[in-house]
PDB file of C-alpha atoms and ligand atoms in Angstrom:
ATOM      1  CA  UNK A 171     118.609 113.858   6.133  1.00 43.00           C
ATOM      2  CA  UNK A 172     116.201 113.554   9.327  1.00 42.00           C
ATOM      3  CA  UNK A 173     113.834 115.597  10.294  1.00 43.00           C
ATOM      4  CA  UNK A 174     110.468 115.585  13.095  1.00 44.00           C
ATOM      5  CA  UNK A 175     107.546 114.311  11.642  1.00 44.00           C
ATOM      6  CA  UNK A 176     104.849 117.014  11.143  1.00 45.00           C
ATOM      7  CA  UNK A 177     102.973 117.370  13.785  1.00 50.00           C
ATOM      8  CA  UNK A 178      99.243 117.882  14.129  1.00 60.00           C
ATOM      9  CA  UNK A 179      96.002 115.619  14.347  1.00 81.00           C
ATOM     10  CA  UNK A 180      95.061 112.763  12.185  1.00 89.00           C
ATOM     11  CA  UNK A 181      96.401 109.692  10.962  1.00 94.00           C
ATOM     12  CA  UNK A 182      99.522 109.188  10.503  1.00 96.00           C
ATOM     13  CA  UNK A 183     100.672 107.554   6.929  1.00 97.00           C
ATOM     14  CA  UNK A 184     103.987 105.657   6.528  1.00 98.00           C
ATOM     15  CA  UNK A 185     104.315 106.707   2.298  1.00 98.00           C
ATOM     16  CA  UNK A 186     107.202 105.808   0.562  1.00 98.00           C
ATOM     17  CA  UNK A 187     107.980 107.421  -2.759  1.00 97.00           C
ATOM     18  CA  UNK A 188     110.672 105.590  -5.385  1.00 96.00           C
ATOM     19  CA  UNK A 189     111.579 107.278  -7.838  1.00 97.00           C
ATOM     20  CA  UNK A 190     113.495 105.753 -11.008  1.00 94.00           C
ATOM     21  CA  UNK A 191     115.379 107.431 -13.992  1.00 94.00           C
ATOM     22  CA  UNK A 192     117.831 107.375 -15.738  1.00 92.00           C
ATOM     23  CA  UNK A 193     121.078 109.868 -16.560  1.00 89.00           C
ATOM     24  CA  UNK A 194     122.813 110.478 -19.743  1.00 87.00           C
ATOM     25  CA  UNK A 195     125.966 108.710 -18.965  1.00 86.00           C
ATOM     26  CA  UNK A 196     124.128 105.827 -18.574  1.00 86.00           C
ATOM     27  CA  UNK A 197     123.413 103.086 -21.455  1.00 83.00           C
ATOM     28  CA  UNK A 198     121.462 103.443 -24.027  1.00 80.00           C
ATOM     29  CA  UNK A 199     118.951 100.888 -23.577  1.00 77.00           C
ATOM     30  CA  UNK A 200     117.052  98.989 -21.100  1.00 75.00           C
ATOM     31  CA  UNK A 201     118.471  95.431 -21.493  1.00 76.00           C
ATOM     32  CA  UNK A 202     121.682  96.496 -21.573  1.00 78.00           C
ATOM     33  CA  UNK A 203     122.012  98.521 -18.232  1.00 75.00           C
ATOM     34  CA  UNK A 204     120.687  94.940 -16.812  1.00 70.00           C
ATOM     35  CA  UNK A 205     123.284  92.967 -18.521  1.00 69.00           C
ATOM     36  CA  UNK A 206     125.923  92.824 -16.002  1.00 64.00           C
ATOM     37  CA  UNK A 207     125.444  92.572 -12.568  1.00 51.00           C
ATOM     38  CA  UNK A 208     125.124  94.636 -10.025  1.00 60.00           C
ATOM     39  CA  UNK A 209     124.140  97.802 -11.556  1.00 63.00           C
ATOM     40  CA  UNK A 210     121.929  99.627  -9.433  1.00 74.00           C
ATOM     41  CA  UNK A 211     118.783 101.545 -10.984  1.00 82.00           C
ATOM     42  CA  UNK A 212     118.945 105.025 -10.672  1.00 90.00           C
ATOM     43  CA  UNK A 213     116.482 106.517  -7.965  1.00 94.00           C
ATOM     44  CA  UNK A 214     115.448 108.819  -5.193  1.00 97.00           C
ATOM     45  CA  UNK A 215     113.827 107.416  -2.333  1.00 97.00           C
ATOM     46  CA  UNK A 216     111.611 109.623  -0.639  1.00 98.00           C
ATOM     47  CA  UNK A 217     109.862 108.838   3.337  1.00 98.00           C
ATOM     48  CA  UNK A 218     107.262 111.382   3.932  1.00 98.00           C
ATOM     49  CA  UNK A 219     103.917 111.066   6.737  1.00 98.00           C
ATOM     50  CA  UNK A 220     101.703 113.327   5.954  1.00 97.00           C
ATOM     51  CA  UNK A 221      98.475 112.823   8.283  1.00 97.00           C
ATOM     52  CA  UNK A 222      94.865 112.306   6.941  1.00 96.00           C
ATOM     53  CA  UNK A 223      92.493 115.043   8.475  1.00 95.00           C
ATOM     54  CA  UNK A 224      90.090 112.944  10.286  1.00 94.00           C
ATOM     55  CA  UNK A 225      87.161 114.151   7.986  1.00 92.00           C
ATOM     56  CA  UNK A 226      88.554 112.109   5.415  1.00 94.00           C
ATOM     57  CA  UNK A 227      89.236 108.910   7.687  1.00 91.00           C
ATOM     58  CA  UNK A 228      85.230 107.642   7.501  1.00 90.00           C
ATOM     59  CA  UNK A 229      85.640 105.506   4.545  1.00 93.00           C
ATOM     60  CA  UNK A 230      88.222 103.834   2.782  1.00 93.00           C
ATOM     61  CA  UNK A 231      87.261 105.721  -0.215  1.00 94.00           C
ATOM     62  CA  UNK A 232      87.733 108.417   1.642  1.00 95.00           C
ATOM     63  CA  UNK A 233      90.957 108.070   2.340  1.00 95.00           C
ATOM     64  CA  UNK A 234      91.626 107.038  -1.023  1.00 94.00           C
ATOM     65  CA  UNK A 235      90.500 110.082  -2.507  1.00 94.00           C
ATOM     66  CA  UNK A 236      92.450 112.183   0.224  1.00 96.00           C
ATOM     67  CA  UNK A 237      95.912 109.633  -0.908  1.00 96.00           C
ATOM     68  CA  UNK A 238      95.344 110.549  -4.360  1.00 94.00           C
ATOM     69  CA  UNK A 239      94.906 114.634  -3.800  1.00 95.00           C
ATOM     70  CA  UNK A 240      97.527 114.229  -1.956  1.00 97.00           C
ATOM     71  CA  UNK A 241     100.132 112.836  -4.399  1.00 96.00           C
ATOM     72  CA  UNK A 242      98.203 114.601  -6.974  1.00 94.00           C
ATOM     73  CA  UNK A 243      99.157 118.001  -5.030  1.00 96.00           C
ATOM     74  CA  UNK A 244     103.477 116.907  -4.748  1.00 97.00           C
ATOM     75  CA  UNK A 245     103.440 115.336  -8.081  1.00 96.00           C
ATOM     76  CA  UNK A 246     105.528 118.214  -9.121  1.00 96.00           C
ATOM     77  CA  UNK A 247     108.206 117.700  -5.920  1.00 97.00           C
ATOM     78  CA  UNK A 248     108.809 114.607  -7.521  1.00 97.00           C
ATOM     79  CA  UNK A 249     108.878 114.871 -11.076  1.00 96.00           C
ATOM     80  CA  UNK A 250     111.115 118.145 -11.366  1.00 96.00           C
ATOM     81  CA  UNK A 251     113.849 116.428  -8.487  1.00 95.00           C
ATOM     82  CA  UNK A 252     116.618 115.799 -11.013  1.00 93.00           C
ATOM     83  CA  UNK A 253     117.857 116.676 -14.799  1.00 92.00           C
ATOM     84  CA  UNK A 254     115.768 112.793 -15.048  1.00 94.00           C
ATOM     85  CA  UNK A 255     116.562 110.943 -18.287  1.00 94.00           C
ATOM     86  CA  UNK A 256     113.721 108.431 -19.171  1.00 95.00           C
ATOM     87  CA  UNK A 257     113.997 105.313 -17.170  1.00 92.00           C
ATOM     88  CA  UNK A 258     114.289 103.101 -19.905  1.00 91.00           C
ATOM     89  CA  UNK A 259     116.558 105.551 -23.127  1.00 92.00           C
ATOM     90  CA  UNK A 260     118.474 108.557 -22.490  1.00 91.00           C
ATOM     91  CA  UNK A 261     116.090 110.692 -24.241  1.00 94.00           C
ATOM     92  CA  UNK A 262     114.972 113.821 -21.426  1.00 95.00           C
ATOM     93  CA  UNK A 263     111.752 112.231 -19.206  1.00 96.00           C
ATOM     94  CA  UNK A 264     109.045 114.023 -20.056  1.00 95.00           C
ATOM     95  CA  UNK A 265     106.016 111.992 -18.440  1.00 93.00           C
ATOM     96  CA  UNK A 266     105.974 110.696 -14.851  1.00 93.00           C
ATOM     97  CA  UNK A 267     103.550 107.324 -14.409  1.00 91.00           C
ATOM     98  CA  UNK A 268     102.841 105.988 -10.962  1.00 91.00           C
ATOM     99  CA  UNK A 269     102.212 103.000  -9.610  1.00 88.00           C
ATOM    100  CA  UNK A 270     100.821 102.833  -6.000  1.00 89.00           C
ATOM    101  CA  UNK A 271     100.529 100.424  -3.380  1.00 90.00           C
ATOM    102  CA  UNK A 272      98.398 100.903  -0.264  1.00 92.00           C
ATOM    103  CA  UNK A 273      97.930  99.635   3.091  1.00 94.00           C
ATOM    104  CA  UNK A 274      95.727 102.627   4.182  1.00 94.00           C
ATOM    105  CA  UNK A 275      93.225  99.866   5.580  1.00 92.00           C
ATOM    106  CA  UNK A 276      96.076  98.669   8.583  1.00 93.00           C
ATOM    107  CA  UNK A 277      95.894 100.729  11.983  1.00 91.00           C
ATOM    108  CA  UNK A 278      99.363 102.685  11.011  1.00 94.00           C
ATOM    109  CA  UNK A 279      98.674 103.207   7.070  1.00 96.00           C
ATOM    110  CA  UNK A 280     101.274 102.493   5.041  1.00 96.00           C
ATOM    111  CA  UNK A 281     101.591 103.404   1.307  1.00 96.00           C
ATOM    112  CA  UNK A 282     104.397 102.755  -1.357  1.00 95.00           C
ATOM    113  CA  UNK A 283     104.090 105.043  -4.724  1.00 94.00           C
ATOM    114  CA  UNK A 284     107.109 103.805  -7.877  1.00 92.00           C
ATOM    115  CA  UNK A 285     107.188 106.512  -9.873  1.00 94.00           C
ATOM    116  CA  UNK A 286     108.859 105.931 -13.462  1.00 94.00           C
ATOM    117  CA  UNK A 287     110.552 109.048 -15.447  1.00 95.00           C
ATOM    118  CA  UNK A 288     109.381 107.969 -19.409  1.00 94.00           C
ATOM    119  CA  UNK A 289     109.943 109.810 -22.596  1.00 94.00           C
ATOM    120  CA  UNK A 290     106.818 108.230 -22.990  1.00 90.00           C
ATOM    121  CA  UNK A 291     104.369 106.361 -21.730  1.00 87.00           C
ATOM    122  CA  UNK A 292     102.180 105.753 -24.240  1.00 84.00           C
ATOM    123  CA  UNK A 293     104.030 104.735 -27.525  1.00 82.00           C
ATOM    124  CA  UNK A 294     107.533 103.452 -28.001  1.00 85.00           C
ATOM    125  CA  UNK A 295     110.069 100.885 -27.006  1.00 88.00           C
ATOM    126  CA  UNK A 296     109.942 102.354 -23.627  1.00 90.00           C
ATOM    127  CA  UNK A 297     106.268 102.467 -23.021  1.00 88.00           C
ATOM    128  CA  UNK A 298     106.559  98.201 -24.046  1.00 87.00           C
ATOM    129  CA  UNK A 299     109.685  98.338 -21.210  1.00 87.00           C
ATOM    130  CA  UNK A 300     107.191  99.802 -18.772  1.00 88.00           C
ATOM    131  CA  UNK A 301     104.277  97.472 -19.588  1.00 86.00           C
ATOM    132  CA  UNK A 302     106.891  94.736 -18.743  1.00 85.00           C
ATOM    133  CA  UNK A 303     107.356  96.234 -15.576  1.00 81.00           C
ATOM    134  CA  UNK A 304     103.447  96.804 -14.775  1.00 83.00           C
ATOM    135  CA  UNK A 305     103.083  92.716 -15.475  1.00 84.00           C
ATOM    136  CA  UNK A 306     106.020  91.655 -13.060  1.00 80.00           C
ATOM    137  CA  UNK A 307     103.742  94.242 -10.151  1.00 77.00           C
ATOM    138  CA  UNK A 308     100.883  92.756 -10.717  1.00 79.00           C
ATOM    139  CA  UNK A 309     102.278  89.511 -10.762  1.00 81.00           C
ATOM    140  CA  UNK A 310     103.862  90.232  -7.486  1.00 78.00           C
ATOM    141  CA  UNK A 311     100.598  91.577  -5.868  1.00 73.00           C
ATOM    142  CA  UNK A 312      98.610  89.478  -7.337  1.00 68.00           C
ATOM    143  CA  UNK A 313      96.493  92.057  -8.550  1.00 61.00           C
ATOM    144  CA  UNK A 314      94.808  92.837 -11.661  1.00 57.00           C
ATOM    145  CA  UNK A 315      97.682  95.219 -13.674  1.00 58.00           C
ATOM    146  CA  UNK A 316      94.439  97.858 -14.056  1.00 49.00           C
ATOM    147  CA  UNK A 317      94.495  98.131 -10.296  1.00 44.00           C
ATOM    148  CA  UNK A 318      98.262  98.653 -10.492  1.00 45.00           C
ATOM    149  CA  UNK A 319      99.483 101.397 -12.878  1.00 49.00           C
ATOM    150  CA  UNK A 320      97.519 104.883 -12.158  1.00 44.00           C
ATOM    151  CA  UNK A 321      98.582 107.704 -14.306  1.00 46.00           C
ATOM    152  CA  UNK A 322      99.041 111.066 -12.473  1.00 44.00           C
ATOM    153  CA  UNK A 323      96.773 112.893 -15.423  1.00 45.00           C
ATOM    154  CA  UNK A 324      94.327 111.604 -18.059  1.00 47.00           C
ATOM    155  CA  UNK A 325      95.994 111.406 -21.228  1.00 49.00           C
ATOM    156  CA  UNK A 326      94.177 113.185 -23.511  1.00 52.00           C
ATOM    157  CA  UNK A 327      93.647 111.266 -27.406  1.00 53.00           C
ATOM    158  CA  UNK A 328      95.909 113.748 -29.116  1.00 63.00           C
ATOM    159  CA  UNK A 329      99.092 112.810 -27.087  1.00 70.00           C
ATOM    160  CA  UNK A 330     100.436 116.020 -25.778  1.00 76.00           C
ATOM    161  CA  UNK A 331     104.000 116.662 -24.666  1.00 83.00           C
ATOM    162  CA  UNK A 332     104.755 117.304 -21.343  1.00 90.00           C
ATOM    163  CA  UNK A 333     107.309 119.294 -20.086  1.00 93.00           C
ATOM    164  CA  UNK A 334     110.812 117.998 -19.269  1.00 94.00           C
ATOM    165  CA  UNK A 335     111.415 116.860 -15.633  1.00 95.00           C
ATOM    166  CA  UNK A 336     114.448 118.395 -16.047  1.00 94.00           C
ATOM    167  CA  UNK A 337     112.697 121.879 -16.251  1.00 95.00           C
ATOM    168  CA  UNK A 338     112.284 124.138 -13.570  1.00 96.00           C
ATOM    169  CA  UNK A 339     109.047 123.248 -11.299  1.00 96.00           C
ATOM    170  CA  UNK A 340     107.061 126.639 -12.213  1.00 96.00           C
ATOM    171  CA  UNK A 341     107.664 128.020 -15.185  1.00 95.00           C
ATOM    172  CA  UNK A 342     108.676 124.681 -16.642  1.00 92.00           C
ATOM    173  CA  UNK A 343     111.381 126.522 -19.228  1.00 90.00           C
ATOM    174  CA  UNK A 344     113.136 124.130 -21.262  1.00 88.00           C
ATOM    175  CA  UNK A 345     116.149 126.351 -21.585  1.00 87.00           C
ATOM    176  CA  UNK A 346     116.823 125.667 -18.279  1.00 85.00           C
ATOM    177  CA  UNK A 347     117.104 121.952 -18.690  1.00 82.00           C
ATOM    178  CA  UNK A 348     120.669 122.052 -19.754  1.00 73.00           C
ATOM    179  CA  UNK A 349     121.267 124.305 -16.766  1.00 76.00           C
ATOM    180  CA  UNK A 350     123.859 122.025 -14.772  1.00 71.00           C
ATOM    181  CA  UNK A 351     122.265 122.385 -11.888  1.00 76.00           C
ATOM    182  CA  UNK A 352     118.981 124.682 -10.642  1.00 90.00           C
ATOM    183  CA  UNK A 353     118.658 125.943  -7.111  1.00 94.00           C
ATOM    184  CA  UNK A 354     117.004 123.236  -5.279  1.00 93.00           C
ATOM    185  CA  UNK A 355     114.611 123.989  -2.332  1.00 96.00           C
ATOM    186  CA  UNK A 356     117.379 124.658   0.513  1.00 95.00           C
ATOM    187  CA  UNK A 357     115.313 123.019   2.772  1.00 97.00           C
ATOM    188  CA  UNK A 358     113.969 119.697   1.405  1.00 97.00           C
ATOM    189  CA  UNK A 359     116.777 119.650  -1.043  1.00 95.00           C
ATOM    190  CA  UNK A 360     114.395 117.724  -3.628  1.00 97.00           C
ATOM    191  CA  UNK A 361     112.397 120.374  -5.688  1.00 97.00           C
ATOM    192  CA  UNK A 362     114.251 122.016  -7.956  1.00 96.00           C
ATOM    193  CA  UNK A 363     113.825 125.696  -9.494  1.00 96.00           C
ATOM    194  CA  UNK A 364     115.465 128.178 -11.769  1.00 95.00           C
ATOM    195  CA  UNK A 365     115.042 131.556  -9.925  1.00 95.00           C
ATOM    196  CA  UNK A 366     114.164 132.829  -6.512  1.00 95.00           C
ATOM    197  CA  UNK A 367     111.174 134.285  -8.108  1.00 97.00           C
ATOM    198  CA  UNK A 368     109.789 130.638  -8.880  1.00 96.00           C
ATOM    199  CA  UNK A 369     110.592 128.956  -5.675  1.00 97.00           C
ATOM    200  CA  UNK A 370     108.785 132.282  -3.725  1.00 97.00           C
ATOM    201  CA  UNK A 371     105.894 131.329  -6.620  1.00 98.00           C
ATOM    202  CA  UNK A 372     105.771 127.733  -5.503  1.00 98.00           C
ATOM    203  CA  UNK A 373     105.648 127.853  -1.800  1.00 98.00           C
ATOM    204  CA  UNK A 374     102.117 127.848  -1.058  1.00 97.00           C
ATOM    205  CA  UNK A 375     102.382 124.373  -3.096  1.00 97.00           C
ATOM    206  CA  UNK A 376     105.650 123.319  -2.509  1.00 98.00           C
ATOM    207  CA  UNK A 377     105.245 123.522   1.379  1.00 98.00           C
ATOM    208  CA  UNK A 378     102.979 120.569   1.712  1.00 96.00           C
ATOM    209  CA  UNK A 379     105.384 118.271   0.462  1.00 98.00           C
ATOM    210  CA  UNK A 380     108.450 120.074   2.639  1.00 98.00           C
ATOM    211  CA  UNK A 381     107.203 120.189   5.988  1.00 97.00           C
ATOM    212  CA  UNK A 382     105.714 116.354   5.460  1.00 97.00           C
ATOM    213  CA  UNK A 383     109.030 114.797   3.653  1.00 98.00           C
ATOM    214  CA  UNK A 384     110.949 112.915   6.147  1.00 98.00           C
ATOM    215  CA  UNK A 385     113.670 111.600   4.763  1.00 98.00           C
ATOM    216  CA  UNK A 386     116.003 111.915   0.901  1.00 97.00           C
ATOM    217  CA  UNK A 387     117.613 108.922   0.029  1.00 96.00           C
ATOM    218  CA  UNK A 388     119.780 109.360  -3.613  1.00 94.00           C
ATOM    219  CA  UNK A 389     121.034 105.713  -5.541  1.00 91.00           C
ATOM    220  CA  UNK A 390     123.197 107.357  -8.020  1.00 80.00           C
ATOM    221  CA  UNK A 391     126.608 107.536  -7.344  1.00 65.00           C
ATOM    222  CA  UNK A 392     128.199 105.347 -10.478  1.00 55.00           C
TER     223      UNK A 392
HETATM  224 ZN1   ZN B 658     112.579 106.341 -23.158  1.00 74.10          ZN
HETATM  225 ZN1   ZN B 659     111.331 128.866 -13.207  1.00 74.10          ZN
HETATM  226 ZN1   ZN B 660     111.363 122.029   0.059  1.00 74.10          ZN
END
C-alpha cells in the first residue's frame, strides 16, 4: 500500500514501526521457532511521517517529548493490528513494550520504534526472552539497555492485566478475541475493531495515525 505523505508544515520524520508476534500455529517456545533456519519472525512493518509542529522543534527535548505523545497517542493502532500471540509463547499478547531508536537530531529525522507483543513483560520465561533481546540492542547501539527499552505505560506495583491485543481497539471485549477476524479500518487496513459503532468512536484518535501511515508491510505468510 502507498499513499501521499501528509501534507502540512513542519518537520518531516522518517518513523518506522516493527512490530513482532507471534500466532498460534506457531511453536511453542522461543528457542525452538529459531532452531531451523530460515524462519522468519512474525511482524508488521509500519512507514509513517508524521511532521513535528514547529513549536515543538526548539529543543531536542522538545521533540522528544512531541515523539513520545506521539507514539503514546497510536499506541493503540499498533497493539490491536492482529489476533497477536506473545512474541515469545502462544499464550494471547496482552502487553506491548517498545523499544525506540532516534535520529530526530539529523536534518531529515529519522526514528525506528520495535514493538514486542508479550504475555508479559514483567515476570515469566518470556519477560527473561525479552531481556535477552534488550541486551543484544544495547549491545548493538552501544547504549546503556536503560536508554533502550521504554515501556508505553508505567507499570503499576500490583501488576495489572492488560487487555488482549487481540481485542477490539475501543471497547477492548475479550469475547471478541476469538472473533476470526474484526473489521479493520478500511482505509489504513491496520486498526482493527468489532463494530461500526467503535471504529465511528475511535476516529478522532484513530485518524492521526491514518492520514500519517505511509506504508503496511505484513511478514506472515508461513
Ligand atoms: Zn509469552
Ligand atoms: Zn468494540
Ligand atoms: Zn485507519
Amino acid at each position: 500500500m502507498a499513499q501521499q505523505a501528509a501534507s502540512g508544515t513542519g518537520t518531516e520524520v522518517a518513523l518506522t514501526i516493527i512490530i513482532y508476534g507471534s500466532s498460534s500455529r506457531d511453536p511453542g517456545n522461543f528457542e525452538e521457532r529459531f532452531a531451523g533456519s530460515g524462519w522468519e519472525q512474525r511482524r508488521l512493518e509500519l512507514q509513517l511521517r508524521p511532521r513535528i509542529p514547529a513549536h515543538a522543534t526548539a529543543s531536542m527535548d522538545a521533540k522528544n517529548k512531541w515523539m513520545h505523545d506521539f507514539l503514546m497517542s497510536i499506541g493503540p493502532d499498533a497493539k490491536h493490528s492482529r489476533n497477536w500471540r506473545c512474541e515469545f509463547c502462544r499464550k494471547f499478547a496482552r502487553e506491548t513494550v517498545w523499544q525506540m531508536a532516534s535520529w530526530l537530531h539529523l536534518p531529515q529525522p529519522m526514528f525506528t520504534a520495535y514493538v514486542h507483543n508479550m504475555c508479559d513483560a514483567k515476570v515469566g520465561d518470556c519477560a527473561d526472552a525479552l531481556e535477552e533481546v534488550d541486551n543484544m540492542m544495547a549491545a548493538q547501539q552501544g547504549a546503556p539497555k536503560s536508554n533502550v527499552r521504554r515501556r508505553m505505560a508505567d507499570r503499576s506495583a500490583d501488576d495489572p492485566q492488560y487487555p488482549m491485543s487481540a481485542t477490539c481497539a475501543v471497547c477492548n471485549n475479550e469475547d471478541v478475541a476469538s472473533r476470526k477476524n474484526l473489521m479493520q479500518c478500511g482505509k489504513c487496513k491496520v486498526v482493527r475493531y468489532c463494530s461500526g459503532q467503535c471504529q465511528k468512536d475511535d476516529w478522532k484518535r484513530h485518524k492521526t495515525f491514518c492520514k500519517t501511515v505511509t506504508d503496511v508491510k505484513w511478514v506472515w505468510n508461513k
